[in-house]
Amino acid sequence: MIMEERKPKILLAEDDTNLGMVLKNYLELNDYDVELCRDGILALAAFRREKFDICLLDIMMPNMDGFKLAEEIRDVDPDIPLFFLSAKTMKEDIIQGYKLGADDYISKPFDSELLLLKIKAILKRNQELNSKEEEQHEFQIGSYAFNSRLRTLAHNGDSHTLSPKENELLHMLCEHKNDLLPRELALKKIWGSDTYFNGRSMDVYIAKLRKYLKDDPNIEIVNIHGNGFRLVVKEL
């Protein structure tokens, strides 16, 4: 018996009945499983109840707006791909969307085919990140032990669990230890595109990794301005 391949599942939060149904039908015709919710509270309940691969969120919705919904979703899963679909085009709204961890902010009206291509690209990126089973996954970084498969960073008997993006970024730094990790390479591989907002997001993650590694003075993550980063580990 041949098992049917699981379709990627999309949470679509959209209170515009016509747009919601048109977009749901279009995505389903392109082999996605779509759950359409008319407001933020219903969407959050669905997210907590089921497993989704990506979330598409309108911002102006009754009961709970898209920004608040995104915060609640991020509390449950910090790394699920998340797009805002919104008629709000002011710079402040777009910046707020990216600060909440959006992978993209798409202004209405939008081209459905372009949205489909963006969805495919980000799901392919996540699939590639999750399929790395044959790579080296244990690294010694000075006095730290890093296991990228378990997402753990251990030091002096204490172990810290990294988020998926922290883990992937540290893994890439280890692969380029004492050499340059190009900024564009890391952005495209982990965030999916080399944009200003993704670059700002990566800088935040670099700062987190520096904090995690601060107890060994022989370790430094150096910013090579305009080019990328170096994980410098002094050999004793």
mmCIF file of C-alpha atoms in Angstrom:
data_model
loop_
_atom_site.group_PDB
_atom_site.id
_atom_site.type_symbol
_atom_site.label_atom_id
_atom_site.label_comp_id
_atom_site.label_asym_id
_atom_site.label_seq_id
_atom_site.Cartn_x
_atom_site.Cartn_y
_atom_site.Cartn_z
ATOM 1 C CA MET A 1 0.000 0.000 0.000
ATOM 2 C CA ILE A 2 1.432 3.389 -1.068
ATOM 3 C CA MET A 3 1.271 6.056 1.617
ATOM 4 C CA GLU A 4 0.028 9.424 0.354
ATOM 5 C CA GLU A 5 2.606 12.149 0.923
ATOM 6 C CA ARG A 6 1.564 14.678 3.559
ATOM 7 C CA LYS A 7 0.670 18.076 2.153
ATOM 8 C CA PRO A 8 2.236 21.140 3.829
ATOM 9 C CA LYS A 9 -0.331 22.642 6.193
ATOM 10 C CA ILE A 10 -1.016 26.373 6.217
ATOM 11 C CA LEU A 11 -2.796 28.423 8.876
ATOM 12 C CA LEU A 12 -4.559 31.304 7.086
ATOM 13 C CA ALA A 13 -5.988 33.987 9.389
ATOM 14 C CA GLU A 14 -8.106 36.360 7.278
ATOM 15 C CA ASP A 15 -11.391 38.060 8.162
ATOM 16 C CA ASP A 16 -12.224 39.114 4.580
ATOM 17 C CA THR A 17 -14.567 36.294 3.536
ATOM 18 C CA ASN A 18 -14.058 36.639 -0.209
ATOM 19 C CA LEU A 19 -10.257 37.020 -0.103
ATOM 20 C CA GLY A 20 -9.958 34.232 2.442
ATOM 21 C CA MET A 21 -11.902 31.731 0.354
ATOM 22 C CA VAL A 22 -10.174 32.704 -2.913
ATOM 23 C CA LEU A 23 -6.737 32.348 -1.346
ATOM 24 C CA LYS A 24 -7.656 29.097 0.422
ATOM 25 C CA ASN A 25 -8.940 27.572 -2.822
ATOM 26 C CA TYR A 26 -5.879 28.768 -4.772
ATOM 27 C CA LEU A 27 -3.445 27.271 -2.262
ATOM 28 C CA GLU A 28 -5.387 24.014 -2.071
ATOM 29 C CA LEU A 29 -5.249 23.733 -5.868
ATOM 30 C CA ASN A 30 -1.467 23.948 -5.471
ATOM 31 C CA ASP A 31 -1.329 20.979 -3.069
ATOM 32 C CA TYR A 32 -1.451 22.746 0.289
ATOM 33 C CA ASP A 33 -3.730 21.861 3.187
ATOM 34 C CA VAL A 34 -5.239 25.158 4.376
ATOM 35 C CA GLU A 35 -7.172 25.978 7.545
ATOM 36 C CA LEU A 36 -8.953 29.325 7.221
ATOM 37 C CA CYS A 37 -9.846 31.216 10.420
ATOM 38 C CA ARG A 38 -11.907 34.397 10.497
ATOM 39 C CA ASP A 39 -10.313 36.040 13.541
ATOM 40 C CA GLY A 40 -7.218 35.892 15.708
ATOM 41 C CA ILE A 41 -8.744 33.954 18.598
ATOM 42 C CA LEU A 42 -9.968 31.160 16.323
ATOM 43 C CA ALA A 43 -6.603 31.092 14.564
ATOM 44 C CA LEU A 44 -4.698 30.804 17.857
ATOM 45 C CA ALA A 45 -6.958 27.953 18.977
ATOM 46 C CA ALA A 46 -6.310 26.154 15.688
ATOM 47 C CA PHE A 47 -2.550 26.699 16.012
ATOM 48 C CA ARG A 48 -2.513 25.216 19.498
ATOM 49 C CA ARG A 49 -4.636 22.284 18.343
ATOM 50 C CA GLU A 50 -2.828 21.281 15.151
ATOM 51 C CA LYS A 51 0.619 21.150 13.545
ATOM 52 C CA PHE A 52 1.229 23.765 10.831
ATOM 53 C CA ASP A 53 4.150 24.379 8.484
ATOM 54 C CA ILE A 54 3.572 28.107 7.889
ATOM 55 C CA CYS A 55 1.224 30.871 9.071
ATOM 56 C CA LEU A 56 -0.295 33.597 6.867
ATOM 57 C CA LEU A 57 -1.753 36.338 9.051
ATOM 58 C CA ASP A 58 -3.911 39.335 8.241
ATOM 59 C CA ILE A 59 -3.303 42.183 10.689
ATOM 60 C CA MET A 60 -6.661 43.946 11.002
ATOM 61 C CA MET A 61 -8.914 41.220 12.417
ATOM 62 C CA PRO A 62 -11.653 41.227 15.073
ATOM 63 C CA ASN A 63 -11.113 39.914 18.624
ATOM 64 C CA MET A 64 -7.328 39.596 18.245
ATOM 65 C CA ASP A 65 -5.274 41.413 15.607
ATOM 66 C CA GLY A 66 -2.481 39.808 13.601
ATOM 67 C CA PHE A 67 0.325 41.398 15.632
ATOM 68 C CA LYS A 68 -1.012 39.994 18.906
ATOM 69 C CA LEU A 69 -1.662 36.648 17.221
ATOM 70 C CA ALA A 70 1.936 36.559 15.992
ATOM 71 C CA GLU A 71 3.206 37.168 19.553
ATOM 72 C CA GLU A 72 1.092 34.269 20.839
ATOM 73 C CA ILE A 73 2.266 31.986 18.012
ATOM 74 C CA ARG A 74 5.907 32.878 18.641
ATOM 75 C CA ASP A 75 5.462 31.945 22.320
ATOM 76 C CA VAL A 76 4.436 28.444 21.208
ATOM 77 C CA ASP A 77 6.878 28.032 18.301
ATOM 78 C CA PRO A 78 9.624 30.683 17.903
ATOM 79 C CA ASP A 79 10.697 29.437 14.473
ATOM 80 C CA ILE A 80 7.604 28.577 12.440
ATOM 81 C CA PRO A 81 7.592 30.569 9.157
ATOM 82 C CA LEU A 82 5.194 33.495 9.414
ATOM 83 C CA PHE A 83 3.966 35.942 6.752
ATOM 84 C CA PHE A 84 1.867 39.045 7.337
ATOM 85 C CA LEU A 85 -0.701 39.800 4.611
ATOM 86 C CA SER A 86 -1.889 43.339 5.202
ATOM 87 C CA ALA A 87 -3.377 46.489 3.719
ATOM 88 C CA LYS A 88 -1.359 48.427 6.325
ATOM 89 C CA THR A 89 1.608 49.760 4.380
ATOM 90 C CA MET A 90 3.060 52.362 6.739
ATOM 91 C CA LYS A 91 6.740 51.887 7.507
ATOM 92 C CA GLU A 92 6.007 51.613 11.243
ATOM 93 C CA ASP A 93 3.628 48.680 10.677
ATOM 94 C CA ILE A 94 6.102 46.859 8.437
ATOM 95 C CA ILE A 95 8.912 47.337 10.966
ATOM 96 C CA GLN A 96 6.671 46.087 13.783
ATOM 97 C CA GLY A 97 5.853 43.012 11.707
ATOM 98 C CA TYR A 98 9.511 42.146 11.217
ATOM 99 C CA LYS A 99 10.283 42.855 14.881
ATOM 100 C CA LEU A 100 7.669 40.230 15.774
ATOM 101 C CA GLY A 101 9.658 37.714 13.767
ATOM 102 C CA ALA A 102 7.872 37.762 10.412
ATOM 103 C CA ASP A 103 9.677 36.066 7.553
ATOM 104 C CA ASP A 104 7.892 38.357 5.102
ATOM 105 C CA TYR A 105 5.428 41.259 5.082
ATOM 106 C CA ILE A 106 3.237 41.239 1.967
ATOM 107 C CA SER A 107 1.093 44.286 1.198
ATOM 108 C CA LYS A 108 -2.423 43.934 -0.155
ATOM 109 C CA PRO A 109 -3.348 43.691 -2.948
ATOM 110 C CA PHE A 110 -0.730 41.079 -3.800
ATOM 111 C CA ASP A 111 0.000 38.639 -6.603
ATOM 112 C CA SER A 112 -1.110 35.141 -5.531
ATOM 113 C CA GLU A 113 1.507 33.500 -7.738
ATOM 114 C CA LEU A 114 4.271 35.521 -6.086
ATOM 115 C CA LEU A 115 2.941 34.554 -2.650
ATOM 116 C CA LEU A 116 2.972 30.899 -3.719
ATOM 117 C CA LEU A 117 6.614 31.165 -4.827
ATOM 118 C CA LYS A 118 7.575 32.737 -1.492
ATOM 119 C CA ILE A 119 5.783 29.983 0.430
ATOM 120 C CA LYS A 120 7.553 27.296 -1.605
ATOM 121 C CA ALA A 121 10.946 28.959 -1.061
ATOM 122 C CA ILE A 122 10.649 29.229 2.702
ATOM 123 C CA LEU A 123 9.278 25.705 3.137
ATOM 124 C CA LYS A 124 12.140 24.364 0.995
ATOM 125 C CA ARG A 125 14.603 26.268 3.203
ATOM 126 C CA ASN A 126 13.132 24.749 6.360
ATOM 127 C CA GLN A 127 13.149 21.269 4.845
ATOM 128 C CA GLU A 128 16.836 21.636 4.032
ATOM 129 C CA LEU A 129 17.607 22.850 7.544
ATOM 130 C CA ASN A 130 15.773 19.874 9.042
ATOM 131 C CA SER A 131 17.342 17.236 6.790
ATOM 132 C CA LYS A 132 20.961 17.622 7.834
ATOM 133 C CA GLU A 133 21.606 14.222 9.367
ATOM 134 C CA GLU A 134 24.983 13.365 7.830
ATOM 135 C CA GLU A 135 26.873 16.499 8.804
ATOM 136 C CA GLN A 136 29.288 16.769 11.692
ATOM 137 C CA HIS A 137 27.173 17.678 14.690
ATOM 138 C CA GLU A 138 29.607 17.634 17.626
ATOM 139 C CA PHE A 139 32.061 20.514 18.019
ATOM 140 C CA GLN A 140 34.503 21.607 20.697
ATOM 141 C CA ILE A 141 34.541 25.402 20.926
ATOM 142 C CA GLY A 142 37.227 26.259 23.459
ATOM 143 C CA SER A 143 35.848 25.011 26.780
ATOM 144 C CA TYR A 144 32.325 24.577 25.324
ATOM 145 C CA ALA A 145 30.849 21.398 23.848
ATOM 146 C CA PHE A 146 28.308 22.027 21.086
ATOM 147 C CA ASN A 147 25.966 19.357 19.718
ATOM 148 C CA SER A 148 23.985 20.703 16.767
ATOM 149 C CA ARG A 149 21.802 17.594 16.515
ATOM 150 C CA LEU A 150 20.606 17.986 20.109
ATOM 151 C CA ARG A 151 20.856 21.809 19.916
ATOM 152 C CA THR A 152 22.849 21.868 23.164
ATOM 153 C CA LEU A 153 25.746 24.075 24.252
ATOM 154 C CA ALA A 154 27.449 22.724 27.389
ATOM 155 C CA HIS A 155 29.996 24.403 29.645
ATOM 156 C CA ASN A 156 31.315 23.381 33.082
ATOM 157 C CA GLY A 157 28.502 20.892 33.619
ATOM 158 C CA ASP A 158 25.718 23.257 32.569
ATOM 159 C CA SER A 159 23.831 22.728 29.326
ATOM 160 C CA HIS A 160 21.763 25.274 27.400
ATOM 161 C CA THR A 161 19.283 24.401 24.634
ATOM 162 C CA LEU A 162 19.574 26.667 21.606
ATOM 163 C CA SER A 163 16.687 27.785 19.410
ATOM 164 C CA PRO A 164 16.732 26.373 15.854
ATOM 165 C CA LYS A 165 18.102 29.593 14.323
ATOM 166 C CA GLU A 166 20.729 30.001 17.084
ATOM 167 C CA ASN A 167 21.723 26.401 16.503
ATOM 168 C CA GLU A 168 22.019 26.729 12.726
ATOM 169 C CA LEU A 169 24.009 29.958 12.958
ATOM 170 C CA LEU A 170 26.457 28.520 15.493
ATOM 171 C CA HIS A 171 26.772 25.384 13.339
ATOM 172 C CA MET A 172 27.735 27.502 10.323
ATOM 173 C CA LEU A 173 30.224 29.498 12.414
ATOM 174 C CA CYS A 174 31.807 26.234 13.589
ATOM 175 C CA GLU A 175 32.082 24.992 10.005
ATOM 176 C CA HIS A 176 33.975 28.223 9.214
ATOM 177 C CA LYS A 177 35.915 28.352 12.524
ATOM 178 C CA ASN A 178 38.733 30.930 12.405
ATOM 179 C CA ASP A 179 37.637 31.762 8.863
ATOM 180 C CA LEU A 180 35.043 34.121 7.377
ATOM 181 C CA LEU A 181 31.386 33.127 7.407
ATOM 182 C CA PRO A 182 29.978 35.354 4.626
ATOM 183 C CA ARG A 183 27.003 37.370 5.787
ATOM 184 C CA GLU A 184 25.052 36.742 2.573
ATOM 185 C CA LEU A 185 25.601 32.983 2.799
ATOM 186 C CA ALA A 186 24.225 32.774 6.358
ATOM 187 C CA LEU A 187 21.252 35.009 5.567
ATOM 188 C CA LYS A 188 20.208 33.065 2.480
ATOM 189 C CA LYS A 189 20.731 29.670 4.114
ATOM 190 C CA ILE A 190 18.998 30.390 7.427
ATOM 191 C CA TRP A 191 16.635 33.321 6.772
ATOM 192 C CA GLY A 192 15.939 32.652 3.107
ATOM 193 C CA SER A 193 16.994 36.045 1.714
ATOM 194 C CA ASP A 194 19.623 38.754 2.153
ATOM 195 C CA THR A 195 17.372 41.659 3.168
ATOM 196 C CA TYR A 196 17.945 44.552 5.556
ATOM 197 C CA PHE A 197 15.414 43.257 8.078
ATOM 198 C CA ASN A 198 16.818 39.714 7.986
ATOM 199 C CA GLY A 199 20.284 41.204 8.485
ATOM 200 C CA ARG A 200 19.071 43.027 11.593
ATOM 201 C CA SER A 201 17.562 39.770 12.842
ATOM 202 C CA MET A 202 20.865 37.922 12.313
ATOM 203 C CA ASP A 203 22.743 40.612 14.264
ATOM 204 C CA VAL A 204 20.427 39.933 17.213
ATOM 205 C CA TYR A 205 21.222 36.206 17.040
ATOM 206 C CA ILE A 206 24.975 36.908 16.846
ATOM 207 C CA ALA A 207 24.659 38.998 20.029
ATOM 208 C CA LYS A 208 22.892 36.080 21.731
ATOM 209 C CA LEU A 209 25.650 33.652 20.742
ATOM 210 C CA ARG A 210 28.309 36.034 22.065
ATOM 211 C CA LYS A 211 26.462 36.096 25.389
ATOM 212 C CA TYR A 212 26.281 32.282 25.526
ATOM 213 C CA LEU A 213 30.041 31.972 24.844
ATOM 214 C CA LYS A 214 31.209 34.824 27.092
ATOM 215 C CA ASP A 215 32.610 32.615 29.877
ATOM 216 C CA ASP A 216 35.599 31.550 27.764
ATOM 217 C CA PRO A 217 37.896 34.546 27.041
ATOM 218 C CA ASN A 218 39.592 32.582 24.256
ATOM 219 C CA ILE A 219 36.414 32.646 22.138
ATOM 220 C CA GLU A 220 35.320 35.655 20.113
ATOM 221 C CA ILE A 221 32.788 36.215 17.340
ATOM 222 C CA VAL A 222 34.312 39.007 15.255
ATOM 223 C CA ASN A 223 32.261 41.215 12.962
ATOM 224 C CA ILE A 224 34.070 41.713 9.638
ATOM 225 C CA HIS A 225 32.291 44.887 8.563
ATOM 226 C CA GLY A 226 30.279 44.457 5.396
ATOM 227 C CA ASN A 227 31.471 40.880 4.859
ATOM 228 C CA GLY A 228 30.391 38.596 7.682
ATOM 229 C CA PHE A 229 31.615 37.036 10.913
ATOM 230 C CA ARG A 230 34.518 34.941 12.219
ATOM 231 C CA LEU A 231 34.339 32.527 15.127
ATOM 232 C CA VAL A 232 37.831 32.956 16.518
ATOM 233 C CA VAL A 233 38.988 30.281 18.974
ATOM 234 C CA LYS A 234 42.494 30.757 20.391
ATOM 235 C CA GLU A 235 44.339 27.484 20.773
ATOM 236 C CA LEU A 236 46.022 27.111 24.181
#
